Amino acid sequence: MTPAWILDIFAGLMLVVAAVSAARLVAARPWQRGSLLIDTDVAHLLMAIAMAGMLASSLGTLSNTGWDVVFALMTAWFAFRVFVDARANGIRALAGGHCAPHLTHSAAMLYMFAAVTARAANGSGMSGMGGPSASAMEALRYPTLAFAFALILIGYSIRDIDQLSGRRYSSAPARVPLARVAVAIPAMAGAAAATATLPGPRATELAGGNGIPAGSATVEVAGSGSGSGGSAVGGILLSPAVTVGCRITMGVTMALMLLLII
Amino acid sequence: MSGVAVAGGRTAWRGRLGTEAQPAGRRLDARRALQLGLAASWLLDALLQYQSFMYGKGFTQMIGGTGAGNPSVIARPITWNATLVSHHQVLANTVFATVQLLLGAGIAFRPTLRVALAASIAWALGVWWFGEGLGGVLSGAASPFNGAPGAVLIYALLAVLLWPADREMAAPFTAARAVGAHVARALWLVLWLSLAYFALTPANRAPQSLNGMIASMESGQPGWLSAIDRGAATLVANQGLAASIVLAIALVVIAVGVYLPPSAAKVTLVLAIVVALVIWVVGEALGAILTGGGTDPNSGPLLVLLALAYWPITAVTAPAPSASAGGKAA
């Protein structure tokens, strides 16, 4: 049996990810007019809470059915985002786009909650993988799928570590270019217009070099970003590196959980 | 990162698209891609090492069992190690898993690439002796179908071949960049010829040897893998000698393939990948990972990774830009 204290460490990491994601959401000020509601941070927050609940028997969260619904919706949402991304940027979006990892994370969570049958009578959450009767409590359907998910998550995590160290993701606060840059993305969800905040060079890069198909909607890059007005700490909190750091931590932990339940 | 904004009474899409978007026109260096494959293998090993089975008696028995048949000078340290692990099972196994986790992360993290690769070589050699009993090379138990000459030895070999240095500026394949084409080809030849030799040892060419080996992997596997193993075991039943000869011929062709012109070498490398996948699925049952008792994916995926490192490259390989791998070529 994997010692409970090891699982507790991973659960603790998940709580840190949840706290960071919650702080990012607060720093983004979603209650203000025109502010951002960042889907990936919402996803990280929910997944981290769910995983902490699965890893630590003392943490009670939602019921399995509740999490099933949450992650089914999340999977559908990111599947839609990947579809849109793939239409705009081609099939490479499946491997290189930032929505694909979130889709994999969501689907893996959905799988874990749907495929693992908790025998605990209380039915609240998964009662912790490190619980006293954990190994006998859970029976896994489709272990091959768990292995496949784990491999994909490991692949994404390794790629993220490489790119984090390769300075693809800045730890500097997200800044917004002063210039308004028009970037084309496909029309999504009937939105007439969209607004994006891009770092200057990247905006130019996207606008100039991505071969975005004609006939797509226009995104205006303008205004002040969520991090521009905040403190330095808030800016760092909202930096891409923090998001990717959370994603690496979650990906590795999720892969571990999938392998543990095989 | 992106999201939906509700502004001005309507829902509009917003996306800080640039914060995570892939820079246009940027391609991953082939050697770096293979290094990441190696990192992923170490990370997978680490996570498997945290499984419940590794904290039980089965794991220490498995380690201790690798000493059987080895010369006493090899077997004694294995027994000592197995005893030590059994006395401090939780601590020892957690250290094993965490070391492998750090190796995987260290190889993927560019500034620590060299340190992690060097450490992985030392670690792999230690595990090869103390954890795998030198892969059964000296005990006569080695077979291409059970991971000979020891899966972890291939990790060390890959770390050497993927070392971030450029001995040859115009290397004919990625593995030649660090050690030169002659040394790289010699290493490939030795590895695959040794596999051919192991395929023909008396223990492996016995009529029911291969059948028994494959059939033994069936237990605890999911239905589809059990079915494959059953079918393969039936196919080679009482055909041990013929199967060994066919396998040995294929392995010899693969071994000498890297000395052939690029177009012919590619054919033999494809054969190597096919053979490696057959070994992985049929002989190794995916490293028994789906039974919950696998410590690693075994040699199949590593042989594939190795074959890819020998894939001929037509363009001259230029040293990677200074931004990578601690300021040097990755």
Coordinates of C-alpha atoms in Angstrom, one line a residue:
Chain A
M1 CA 0.0 0.0 0.0
T2 CA 1.3 3.4 -0.9
P3 CA 1.8 5.2 2.4
A4 CA -0.9 7.7 3.2
W5 CA 1.7 10.4 4.0
I6 CA 2.9 10.3 0.4
L7 CA -0.6 10.8 -0.9
D8 CA -1.1 13.6 1.6
I9 CA 1.9 15.4 0.2
F10 CA 0.4 15.2 -3.2
A11 CA -2.9 16.3 -1.8
G12 CA -1.1 19.2 -0.2
L13 CA 0.3 20.2 -3.5
M14 CA -3.1 20.1 -5.0
L15 CA -4.4 22.4 -2.3
V16 CA -1.6 24.8 -3.2
V17 CA -2.6 24.7 -6.8
A18 CA -6.2 25.3 -5.8
A19 CA -5.1 28.3 -3.7
V20 CA -3.0 29.7 -6.5
S21 CA -5.8 29.2 -9.0
A22 CA -8.3 30.9 -6.6
A23 CA -5.9 33.8 -6.1
R24 CA -5.5 34.2 -9.9
L25 CA -9.2 34.3 -10.3
V26 CA -9.5 37.0 -7.6
A27 CA -6.6 38.9 -9.1
A28 CA -8.3 38.8 -12.4
R29 CA -11.3 40.6 -10.8
P30 CA -14.1 38.7 -12.7
W31 CA -16.8 40.7 -10.9
Q32 CA -15.7 43.9 -12.6
R33 CA -17.2 45.1 -15.8
G34 CA -15.1 43.9 -18.7
S35 CA -12.8 41.7 -16.7
L36 CA -11.7 38.3 -17.5
L37 CA -13.1 35.0 -16.3
I38 CA -10.4 32.6 -17.0
D39 CA -11.6 29.1 -17.8
T40 CA -8.3 27.4 -17.2
D41 CA -8.0 28.8 -13.7
V42 CA -11.6 27.7 -12.9
A43 CA -10.6 24.2 -14.3
H44 CA -7.5 24.1 -12.2
L45 CA -9.3 25.1 -9.1
L46 CA -12.0 22.5 -9.5
M47 CA -9.6 19.7 -10.5
A48 CA -7.2 20.5 -7.7
I49 CA -10.0 20.3 -5.1
A50 CA -11.3 17.1 -6.6
M51 CA -7.9 15.5 -6.6
A52 CA -7.1 16.6 -3.1
G53 CA -10.3 15.0 -2.0
M54 CA -9.4 11.8 -3.8
L55 CA -5.9 11.6 -2.4
A56 CA -6.7 12.5 1.2
S57 CA -9.3 10.5 3.0
S58 CA -9.9 13.3 5.5
L59 CA -11.0 15.8 2.9
G60 CA -14.6 15.6 2.0
T61 CA -15.7 17.3 -1.2
L62 CA -18.6 16.8 -3.6
S63 CA -20.2 13.5 -4.3
N64 CA -19.0 11.4 -7.2
T65 CA -22.1 12.3 -9.2
G66 CA -21.4 15.9 -8.6
W67 CA -17.9 15.7 -9.8
D68 CA -19.1 13.6 -12.8
V69 CA -21.3 16.4 -13.9
V70 CA -18.6 19.0 -13.3
F71 CA -16.0 17.2 -15.3
A72 CA -18.4 16.2 -18.0
L73 CA -19.2 19.8 -18.6
M74 CA -15.6 20.8 -18.4
T75 CA -14.6 18.1 -20.9
A76 CA -17.3 19.3 -23.3
W77 CA -16.1 22.9 -22.9
F78 CA -12.5 22.1 -23.6
A79 CA -13.4 19.8 -26.4
F80 CA -15.3 22.7 -28.0
R81 CA -12.2 24.9 -27.4
V82 CA -9.9 22.4 -29.0
F83 CA -12.3 22.0 -32.0
V84 CA -12.3 25.7 -32.5
D85 CA -8.5 25.9 -32.0
A86 CA -8.0 23.1 -34.5
R87 CA -10.2 24.8 -37.1
A88 CA -8.1 28.0 -36.7
N89 CA -4.6 26.5 -36.4
G90 CA -4.9 23.1 -37.9
I91 CA -4.4 19.7 -36.4
R92 CA -1.2 20.8 -34.7
A93 CA -3.5 22.5 -32.1
L94 CA -4.2 19.0 -30.7
A95 CA -0.6 18.7 -29.7
G96 CA 0.7 22.2 -29.4
G97 CA -2.4 24.2 -28.4
H98 CA -3.0 25.1 -24.8
C99 CA -6.5 23.8 -24.7
A100 CA -5.6 20.2 -25.5
P101 CA -3.8 19.6 -22.2
H102 CA -6.8 20.9 -20.4
L103 CA -9.1 18.7 -22.4
T104 CA -6.9 15.7 -21.4
H105 CA -7.0 16.7 -17.8
S106 CA -10.7 17.1 -17.8
A107 CA -11.3 13.9 -19.6
A108 CA -8.9 12.0 -17.2
M109 CA -10.8 13.4 -14.2
L110 CA -14.1 12.4 -15.8
Y111 CA -12.7 8.9 -16.4
M112 CA -11.4 8.6 -12.9
F113 CA -14.7 9.5 -11.3
A114 CA -16.7 7.4 -13.8
A115 CA -14.6 4.3 -14.0
V116 CA -13.6 3.9 -10.4
T117 CA -16.4 2.4 -8.4
A118 CA -16.3 3.5 -4.8
R119 CA -17.6 0.8 -2.6
A120 CA -17.7 3.0 0.4
A121 CA -21.2 3.2 1.7
N122 CA -21.2 7.0 2.3
G123 CA -20.8 7.8 -1.3
S124 CA -19.2 11.1 -0.6
G125 CA -16.2 11.7 -2.8
M126 CA -13.8 8.9 -3.2
S127 CA -12.9 8.6 0.4
G128 CA -9.2 9.0 -0.3
M129 CA -6.9 6.8 -2.1
G130 CA -4.8 6.4 1.0
G131 CA -7.7 5.3 3.2
P132 CA -7.4 2.1 5.2
S133 CA -9.5 0.1 2.7
A134 CA -8.5 1.9 -0.4
S135 CA -7.1 -1.0 -2.4
A136 CA -10.1 -3.1 -1.8
M137 CA -12.5 -0.2 -2.2
E138 CA -11.9 0.7 -5.8
A139 CA -12.3 -1.4 -8.8
L140 CA -11.1 0.0 -12.1
R141 CA -12.7 -0.5 -15.4
Y142 CA -10.6 -0.1 -18.6
P143 CA -7.1 0.0 -17.1
T144 CA -5.7 0.5 -20.6
L145 CA -7.5 3.8 -20.8
A146 CA -6.0 4.8 -17.5
F147 CA -2.5 4.0 -18.8
A148 CA -3.1 5.9 -22.0
F149 CA -4.3 8.9 -20.1
A150 CA -1.2 8.7 -17.8
L151 CA 1.1 8.5 -20.8
I152 CA -0.5 11.6 -22.4
L153 CA -0.4 13.5 -19.1
I154 CA 3.3 12.6 -18.6
G155 CA 4.0 13.7 -22.2
Y156 CA 2.3 17.1 -21.7
S157 CA 4.0 17.6 -18.3
I158 CA 7.5 16.9 -19.8
R159 CA 6.8 19.2 -22.7
D160 CA 5.6 21.9 -20.3
I161 CA 8.8 21.6 -18.1
D162 CA 10.9 21.8 -21.2
Q163 CA 9.1 24.9 -22.5
L164 CA 9.0 26.5 -19.0
S165 CA 12.8 26.2 -18.8
G166 CA 13.1 27.2 -22.5
R167 CA 11.5 30.6 -21.5
R168 CA 8.5 30.1 -23.7
Y169 CA 6.4 31.0 -20.7
S170 CA 7.4 34.3 -19.0
S171 CA 7.2 34.7 -15.3
A172 CA 6.8 38.4 -15.8
P173 CA 3.5 39.9 -15.3
A174 CA 1.2 39.7 -18.3
R175 CA 1.5 43.0 -20.0
V176 CA -0.6 44.5 -22.7
P177 CA 0.8 46.2 -25.7
L178 CA -0.1 49.8 -26.1
A179 CA -0.7 49.4 -29.8
R180 CA -3.9 47.9 -31.0
V181 CA -3.2 44.8 -33.0
A182 CA -5.7 43.0 -35.0
V183 CA -5.5 39.2 -34.8
A184 CA -7.8 36.9 -36.6
I185 CA -9.4 33.8 -35.0
P186 CA -12.4 31.9 -36.1
A187 CA -15.7 33.1 -35.1
M188 CA -16.6 31.3 -31.9
A189 CA -20.0 30.8 -30.3
G190 CA -21.5 33.5 -32.4
A191 CA -19.5 36.2 -30.8
A192 CA -19.4 39.2 -32.9
A193 CA -16.1 40.4 -31.5
A194 CA -13.6 39.3 -29.1
T195 CA -10.9 41.1 -27.2
A196 CA -7.6 39.6 -26.4
T197 CA -4.7 40.8 -24.4
L198 CA -1.4 39.8 -25.9
P199 CA 2.2 40.6 -25.2
G200 CA 3.5 42.8 -27.9
P201 CA 5.9 40.6 -29.8
R202 CA 3.7 37.6 -29.5
A203 CA 0.8 39.6 -30.8
T204 CA 2.8 40.6 -33.8
E205 CA 3.9 37.0 -34.2
L206 CA 0.4 35.6 -34.1
A207 CA -0.9 38.3 -36.4
G208 CA 1.8 37.9 -38.9
G209 CA 2.9 34.3 -39.0
N210 CA 0.2 31.8 -38.0
G211 CA -1.5 31.5 -41.3
I212 CA -4.9 32.2 -39.8
P213 CA -7.7 31.5 -42.3
A214 CA -9.6 34.2 -43.9
G215 CA -13.2 34.8 -43.0
S216 CA -12.6 34.6 -39.3
A217 CA -13.7 37.0 -36.7
T218 CA -11.4 39.7 -35.6
V219 CA -10.0 40.0 -32.2
E220 CA -8.9 43.3 -31.0
V221 CA -5.9 43.5 -28.8
A222 CA -6.3 46.6 -26.7
G223 CA -6.9 48.1 -23.4
S224 CA -5.4 47.2 -20.2
G225 CA -4.9 43.6 -19.1
S226 CA -5.9 42.1 -15.8
G227 CA -2.3 42.3 -14.6
S228 CA -1.5 45.7 -15.8
G229 CA -3.1 47.6 -13.0
G230 CA -2.2 45.2 -10.2
S231 CA 0.8 44.9 -7.9
A232 CA 3.9 43.1 -9.0
V233 CA 2.9 40.0 -7.0
G234 CA -0.5 40.1 -8.7
G235 CA 1.3 40.4 -12.0
I236 CA 3.5 37.4 -11.3
L237 CA 0.5 35.5 -10.1
L238 CA -1.2 36.1 -13.4
S239 CA 1.9 35.2 -15.4
P240 CA 1.7 32.3 -17.9
A241 CA 4.6 30.5 -16.0
V242 CA 2.4 30.2 -12.9
T243 CA -0.4 28.6 -15.0
V244 CA 2.0 26.2 -16.6
G245 CA 3.6 25.4 -13.2
C246 CA 0.1 24.5 -11.9
R247 CA -0.5 22.5 -15.0
I248 CA 2.7 20.5 -14.6
T249 CA 1.9 19.8 -10.9
M250 CA -1.6 18.7 -11.7
G251 CA -0.5 16.6 -14.7
V252 CA 2.1 14.7 -12.8
T253 CA -0.3 14.1 -9.8
M254 CA -3.1 13.1 -12.1
A255 CA -0.8 10.6 -13.9
L256 CA 0.2 9.2 -10.5
M257 CA -3.4 8.8 -9.5
L258 CA -4.2 7.0 -12.7
L259 CA -1.4 4.6 -12.3
L260 CA -2.3 4.0 -8.6
I261 CA -5.8 2.9 -9.5
I262 CA -4.8 0.5 -12.2
Chain B
M1 CA -5.2 31.3 -21.4
S2 CA -8.5 32.5 -22.4
G3 CA -12.0 33.0 -21.1
V4 CA -15.4 34.4 -21.6
A5 CA -16.1 37.9 -20.6
V6 CA -19.5 39.4 -19.9
A7 CA -19.3 43.0 -20.8
G8 CA -21.7 45.6 -22.0
G9 CA -24.6 43.2 -21.7
R10 CA -23.3 40.7 -24.1
T11 CA -21.1 37.7 -23.9
A12 CA -17.9 38.1 -25.8
W13 CA -14.9 35.9 -26.2
R14 CA -11.7 37.0 -24.7
G15 CA -8.4 35.4 -24.8
R16 CA -5.0 36.2 -23.6
L17 CA -4.0 34.1 -26.5
G18 CA -0.4 35.1 -26.6
T19 CA 0.4 33.9 -23.1
E20 CA 0.4 30.3 -24.0
A21 CA 0.4 30.2 -27.7
Q22 CA 3.0 28.3 -29.7
P23 CA 5.5 30.6 -31.3
A24 CA 5.2 30.4 -35.0
G25 CA 7.9 28.6 -36.9
R26 CA 9.7 27.1 -33.9
R27 CA 10.7 23.5 -34.2
L28 CA 12.0 21.1 -31.6
D29 CA 15.5 19.8 -32.2
A30 CA 15.5 16.1 -32.9
R31 CA 17.9 15.4 -30.1
R32 CA 15.9 17.5 -27.6
A33 CA 12.8 15.6 -28.6
L34 CA 14.5 12.3 -27.9
Q35 CA 15.8 13.7 -24.6
L36 CA 12.2 14.5 -23.7
G37 CA 11.2 11.0 -24.5
L38 CA 13.9 9.7 -22.2
A39 CA 12.7 12.2 -19.5
A40 CA 9.1 10.9 -20.0
S41 CA 10.3 7.4 -19.5
W42 CA 12.0 8.3 -16.2
L43 CA 8.9 10.1 -15.0
L44 CA 6.8 7.1 -15.9
D45 CA 9.2 4.9 -13.9
A46 CA 9.0 7.2 -11.0
L47 CA 5.2 7.2 -10.8
L48 CA 5.1 3.5 -11.2
Q49 CA 7.5 3.2 -8.3
Y50 CA 5.0 4.9 -6.1
Q51 CA 2.4 2.2 -6.7
S52 CA 1.2 0.0 -3.9
F53 CA 2.9 -3.1 -5.1
M54 CA 6.3 -1.5 -4.7
Y55 CA 5.6 -1.0 -1.0
G56 CA 4.8 -4.6 -0.5
K57 CA 6.9 -7.8 -0.1
G58 CA 6.5 -8.6 -3.8
F59 CA 8.9 -5.9 -4.8
T60 CA 11.7 -7.0 -2.5
Q61 CA 11.2 -10.6 -3.5
M62 CA 11.4 -9.4 -7.1
I63 CA 14.7 -7.6 -6.4
G64 CA 16.2 -10.5 -4.5
G65 CA 15.1 -12.9 -7.2
T66 CA 17.3 -11.2 -9.8
G67 CA 20.4 -12.5 -8.0
A68 CA 19.5 -16.1 -8.8
G69 CA 21.9 -17.8 -11.2
N70 CA 24.4 -15.0 -11.1
P71 CA 28.0 -15.4 -9.9
S72 CA 28.3 -14.9 -6.1
V73 CA 30.3 -11.7 -6.6
I74 CA 27.3 -10.3 -8.4
A75 CA 24.5 -12.0 -6.4
R76 CA 25.7 -11.2 -2.9
P77 CA 25.3 -7.4 -3.3
I78 CA 21.9 -8.0 -4.8
T79 CA 20.8 -10.0 -1.8
W80 CA 22.3 -7.4 0.6
N81 CA 20.4 -4.7 -1.3
A82 CA 17.1 -6.7 -1.2
T83 CA 17.5 -7.2 2.5
L84 CA 18.3 -3.6 3.1
V85 CA 15.2 -2.5 1.1
S86 CA 13.0 -5.0 2.9
H87 CA 14.1 -3.5 6.3
H88 CA 13.4 0.0 5.2
Q89 CA 10.8 -0.6 2.5
V90 CA 8.9 2.7 2.7
L91 CA 11.9 4.9 2.9
A92 CA 13.9 3.0 0.3
N93 CA 11.1 2.8 -2.2
T94 CA 10.1 6.4 -1.8
V95 CA 13.8 7.4 -2.3
F96 CA 13.9 5.3 -5.5
A97 CA 10.7 6.8 -6.8
T98 CA 11.7 10.4 -6.0
V99 CA 15.2 10.0 -7.5
Q100 CA 13.6 8.9 -10.7
L101 CA 11.1 11.7 -10.6
L102 CA 14.0 14.2 -10.2
L103 CA 15.9 12.5 -13.1
G104 CA 12.8 12.9 -15.4
A105 CA 12.2 16.5 -14.4
G106 CA 15.9 17.3 -14.5
I107 CA 16.3 16.0 -18.1
A108 CA 13.2 18.0 -19.2
F109 CA 14.4 21.1 -17.4
R110 CA 17.1 22.6 -19.7
P111 CA 19.4 24.1 -17.1
T112 CA 19.8 20.8 -15.3
L113 CA 20.0 18.6 -18.4
R114 CA 23.7 17.6 -18.1
V115 CA 23.5 16.9 -14.4
A116 CA 20.4 14.8 -14.7
L117 CA 21.8 12.8 -17.7
A118 CA 25.0 12.1 -15.8
A119 CA 23.1 11.1 -12.7
S120 CA 20.8 9.0 -14.8
I121 CA 23.8 7.0 -16.1
A122 CA 25.1 6.3 -12.6
W123 CA 21.6 5.5 -11.3
A124 CA 20.8 3.2 -14.3
L125 CA 24.0 1.3 -13.8
G126 CA 23.3 0.8 -10.1
V127 CA 19.8 -0.4 -10.8
W128 CA 21.1 -2.7 -13.5
W129 CA 23.2 -4.5 -11.0
F130 CA 21.3 -4.2 -7.8
G131 CA 17.8 -4.2 -9.2
E132 CA 17.9 -6.2 -12.4
G133 CA 20.8 -8.6 -11.7
L134 CA 22.6 -7.4 -14.8
G135 CA 19.6 -8.2 -16.8
G136 CA 20.2 -11.9 -16.5
V137 CA 23.1 -11.6 -18.9
L138 CA 25.4 -13.8 -16.6
S139 CA 22.7 -16.0 -15.3
G140 CA 21.5 -17.3 -18.6
A141 CA 18.0 -15.9 -18.0
A142 CA 18.3 -13.1 -20.5
S143 CA 16.0 -13.1 -23.5
P144 CA 15.0 -10.4 -26.0
F145 CA 11.5 -11.1 -24.8
N146 CA 12.1 -10.4 -21.2
G147 CA 14.0 -7.1 -21.5
A148 CA 17.6 -8.3 -22.1
P149 CA 20.2 -7.0 -21.6
G150 CA 18.3 -5.0 -19.0
A151 CA 15.9 -2.2 -19.8
V152 CA 17.7 0.2 -17.5
L153 CA 20.9 -0.3 -19.3
I154 CA 19.3 1.2 -22.4
Y155 CA 18.4 4.3 -20.3
A156 CA 22.1 4.7 -19.7
L157 CA 23.0 4.1 -23.3
L158 CA 20.4 6.7 -24.4
A159 CA 21.8 9.2 -21.9
V160 CA 25.3 8.8 -23.4
L161 CA 24.1 9.0 -27.0
L162 CA 21.8 12.0 -26.3
W163 CA 24.5 13.9 -24.3
P164 CA 24.3 17.6 -25.3
A165 CA 27.6 17.8 -27.1
D166 CA 28.6 17.9 -30.7
R167 CA 31.6 15.8 -31.6
E168 CA 30.5 15.6 -35.3
M169 CA 29.1 18.7 -36.9
A170 CA 27.7 16.8 -39.8
A171 CA 26.4 13.7 -37.9
P172 CA 24.6 11.2 -40.1
F173 CA 22.1 10.5 -37.3
T174 CA 21.2 12.1 -34.0
A175 CA 23.0 9.4 -31.8
A176 CA 26.3 10.2 -33.6
R177 CA 26.3 13.8 -32.5
A178 CA 27.7 13.2 -29.0
V179 CA 30.0 10.2 -29.5
G180 CA 30.7 10.2 -33.2
A181 CA 29.3 7.9 -35.9
H182 CA 31.8 5.1 -35.4
V183 CA 31.2 4.7 -31.7
A184 CA 27.4 5.1 -32.0
R185 CA 27.3 2.4 -34.7
A186 CA 29.5 0.1 -32.7
L187 CA 27.2 0.5 -29.6
W188 CA 24.2 -0.3 -31.8
L189 CA 25.9 -3.3 -33.2
V190 CA 26.9 -4.7 -29.9
L191 CA 23.4 -4.2 -28.4
W192 CA 21.5 -5.9 -31.2
L193 CA 24.0 -8.6 -31.7
S194 CA 23.8 -9.4 -28.0
L195 CA 20.0 -9.6 -28.4
A196 CA 20.5 -12.1 -31.3
Y197 CA 22.9 -14.1 -29.2
F198 CA 20.4 -14.2 -26.3
A199 CA 17.7 -15.3 -28.6
L200 CA 19.7 -18.4 -29.5
T201 CA 20.8 -19.5 -26.0
P202 CA 19.8 -23.0 -25.1
A203 CA 17.3 -21.8 -22.6
N204 CA 15.5 -19.6 -25.2
R205 CA 15.6 -22.0 -28.1
A206 CA 14.0 -24.9 -26.3
P207 CA 10.7 -26.0 -27.9
Q208 CA 8.4 -24.6 -25.2
S209 CA 10.6 -21.8 -24.0
L210 CA 9.1 -18.9 -25.8
N211 CA 5.6 -20.3 -25.4
G212 CA 6.0 -20.5 -21.7
M213 CA 7.5 -17.0 -21.4
I214 CA 4.7 -15.4 -23.3
A215 CA 2.0 -17.4 -21.6
S216 CA 3.3 -16.4 -18.2
M217 CA 2.7 -12.8 -19.0
E218 CA -1.0 -13.3 -19.5
S219 CA -2.1 -13.4 -15.9
G220 CA -3.7 -10.3 -14.6
Q221 CA -3.7 -8.5 -17.9
P222 CA -6.8 -6.9 -19.5
G223 CA -8.7 -9.1 -21.9
W224 CA -7.3 -7.7 -25.1
L225 CA -3.7 -8.1 -24.0
S226 CA -4.4 -11.6 -22.6
A227 CA -5.9 -12.5 -26.0
I228 CA -2.8 -11.3 -27.8
D229 CA -0.6 -13.2 -25.4
R230 CA -2.7 -16.4 -25.7
G231 CA -2.6 -16.2 -29.5
A232 CA 1.1 -15.5 -29.7
A233 CA 1.8 -18.3 -27.2
T234 CA -0.2 -20.7 -29.3
L235 CA 1.6 -19.6 -32.4
V236 CA 5.0 -20.4 -31.0
A237 CA 4.0 -23.6 -29.1
N238 CA 6.7 -26.2 -29.7
Q239 CA 8.3 -23.9 -32.2
G240 CA 11.0 -22.5 -29.9
L241 CA 13.9 -23.2 -32.2
A242 CA 12.3 -21.9 -35.3
A243 CA 11.1 -18.8 -33.6
S244 CA 14.5 -18.2 -32.1
I245 CA 16.2 -18.5 -35.4
V246 CA 13.8 -16.1 -37.2
L247 CA 14.1 -13.6 -34.4
A248 CA 17.9 -13.9 -34.4
I249 CA 18.1 -13.3 -38.1
A250 CA 15.9 -10.2 -37.8
L251 CA 18.1 -8.9 -34.9
V252 CA 21.3 -9.4 -36.9
V253 CA 19.8 -7.6 -39.9
I254 CA 18.9 -4.8 -37.5
A255 CA 22.3 -4.8 -36.0
V256 CA 24.2 -4.3 -39.3
G257 CA 21.5 -2.0 -40.7
V258 CA 23.2 1.2 -39.4
Y259 CA 26.2 0.4 -41.6
L260 CA 24.1 0.4 -44.8
P261 CA 23.3 3.4 -47.0
P262 CA 20.6 5.7 -45.5
S263 CA 17.7 4.3 -47.5
A264 CA 18.4 0.7 -46.6
A265 CA 19.2 1.8 -43.0
K266 CA 15.8 3.3 -42.7
V267 CA 14.2 0.0 -43.7
T268 CA 16.2 -1.9 -41.0
L269 CA 15.3 0.8 -38.4
V270 CA 11.6 0.4 -39.2
L271 CA 12.2 -3.3 -38.7
A272 CA 13.8 -2.5 -35.4
I273 CA 10.8 -0.5 -34.3
V274 CA 8.4 -3.2 -35.3
V275 CA 10.5 -5.9 -33.5
A276 CA 10.7 -3.6 -30.4
L277 CA 6.9 -3.1 -30.4
V278 CA 6.3 -6.9 -30.8
I279 CA 8.7 -7.5 -27.9
W280 CA 6.9 -4.9 -25.8
V281 CA 3.4 -6.0 -26.5
V282 CA 3.8 -9.8 -26.8
G283 CA 6.8 -10.6 -24.7
E284 CA 6.8 -7.9 -22.1
A285 CA 3.0 -7.3 -22.0
L286 CA 3.7 -3.5 -21.8
G287 CA 6.0 -4.1 -18.9
A288 CA 3.2 -5.6 -16.9
I289 CA 2.1 -2.1 -16.1
L290 CA -1.6 -3.0 -16.5
T291 CA -1.3 -5.6 -13.7
G292 CA -0.3 -2.9 -11.3
G293 CA 3.0 -4.6 -10.7
G294 CA 5.3 -3.1 -13.4
T295 CA 8.2 -1.0 -12.2
D296 CA 8.9 0.3 -15.7
P297 CA 7.7 -0.1 -19.3
N298 CA 10.6 -2.5 -19.9
S299 CA 12.8 -2.4 -23.0
G300 CA 10.3 -2.1 -25.8
P301 CA 9.7 1.7 -25.8
L302 CA 13.4 2.4 -25.1
L303 CA 14.5 0.3 -28.2
V304 CA 12.1 2.4 -30.2
L305 CA 13.6 5.6 -28.8
L306 CA 17.0 4.2 -29.6
A307 CA 16.1 3.4 -33.2
L308 CA 14.8 6.9 -33.7
A309 CA 18.1 8.2 -32.5
Y310 CA 19.8 6.4 -35.4
W311 CA 17.3 7.6 -38.0
P312 CA 19.4 9.1 -40.8
I313 CA 19.3 12.8 -41.1
T314 CA 19.8 14.4 -44.5
A315 CA 20.5 18.0 -43.5
V316 CA 23.6 18.9 -41.7
T317 CA 22.9 19.1 -38.0
A318 CA 23.9 22.5 -36.7
P319 CA 24.6 23.0 -33.0
A320 CA 21.6 24.2 -31.1
P321 CA 21.4 27.8 -30.1
S322 CA 23.1 28.9 -27.0
A323 CA 19.7 29.4 -25.2
S324 CA 19.3 25.7 -24.8
A325 CA 20.7 23.3 -22.2
G326 CA 22.4 25.6 -20.0
G327 CA 23.9 27.7 -22.7
K328 CA 25.1 24.8 -24.8
A329 CA 23.8 22.5 -27.3
A330 CA 20.9 20.4 -26.3

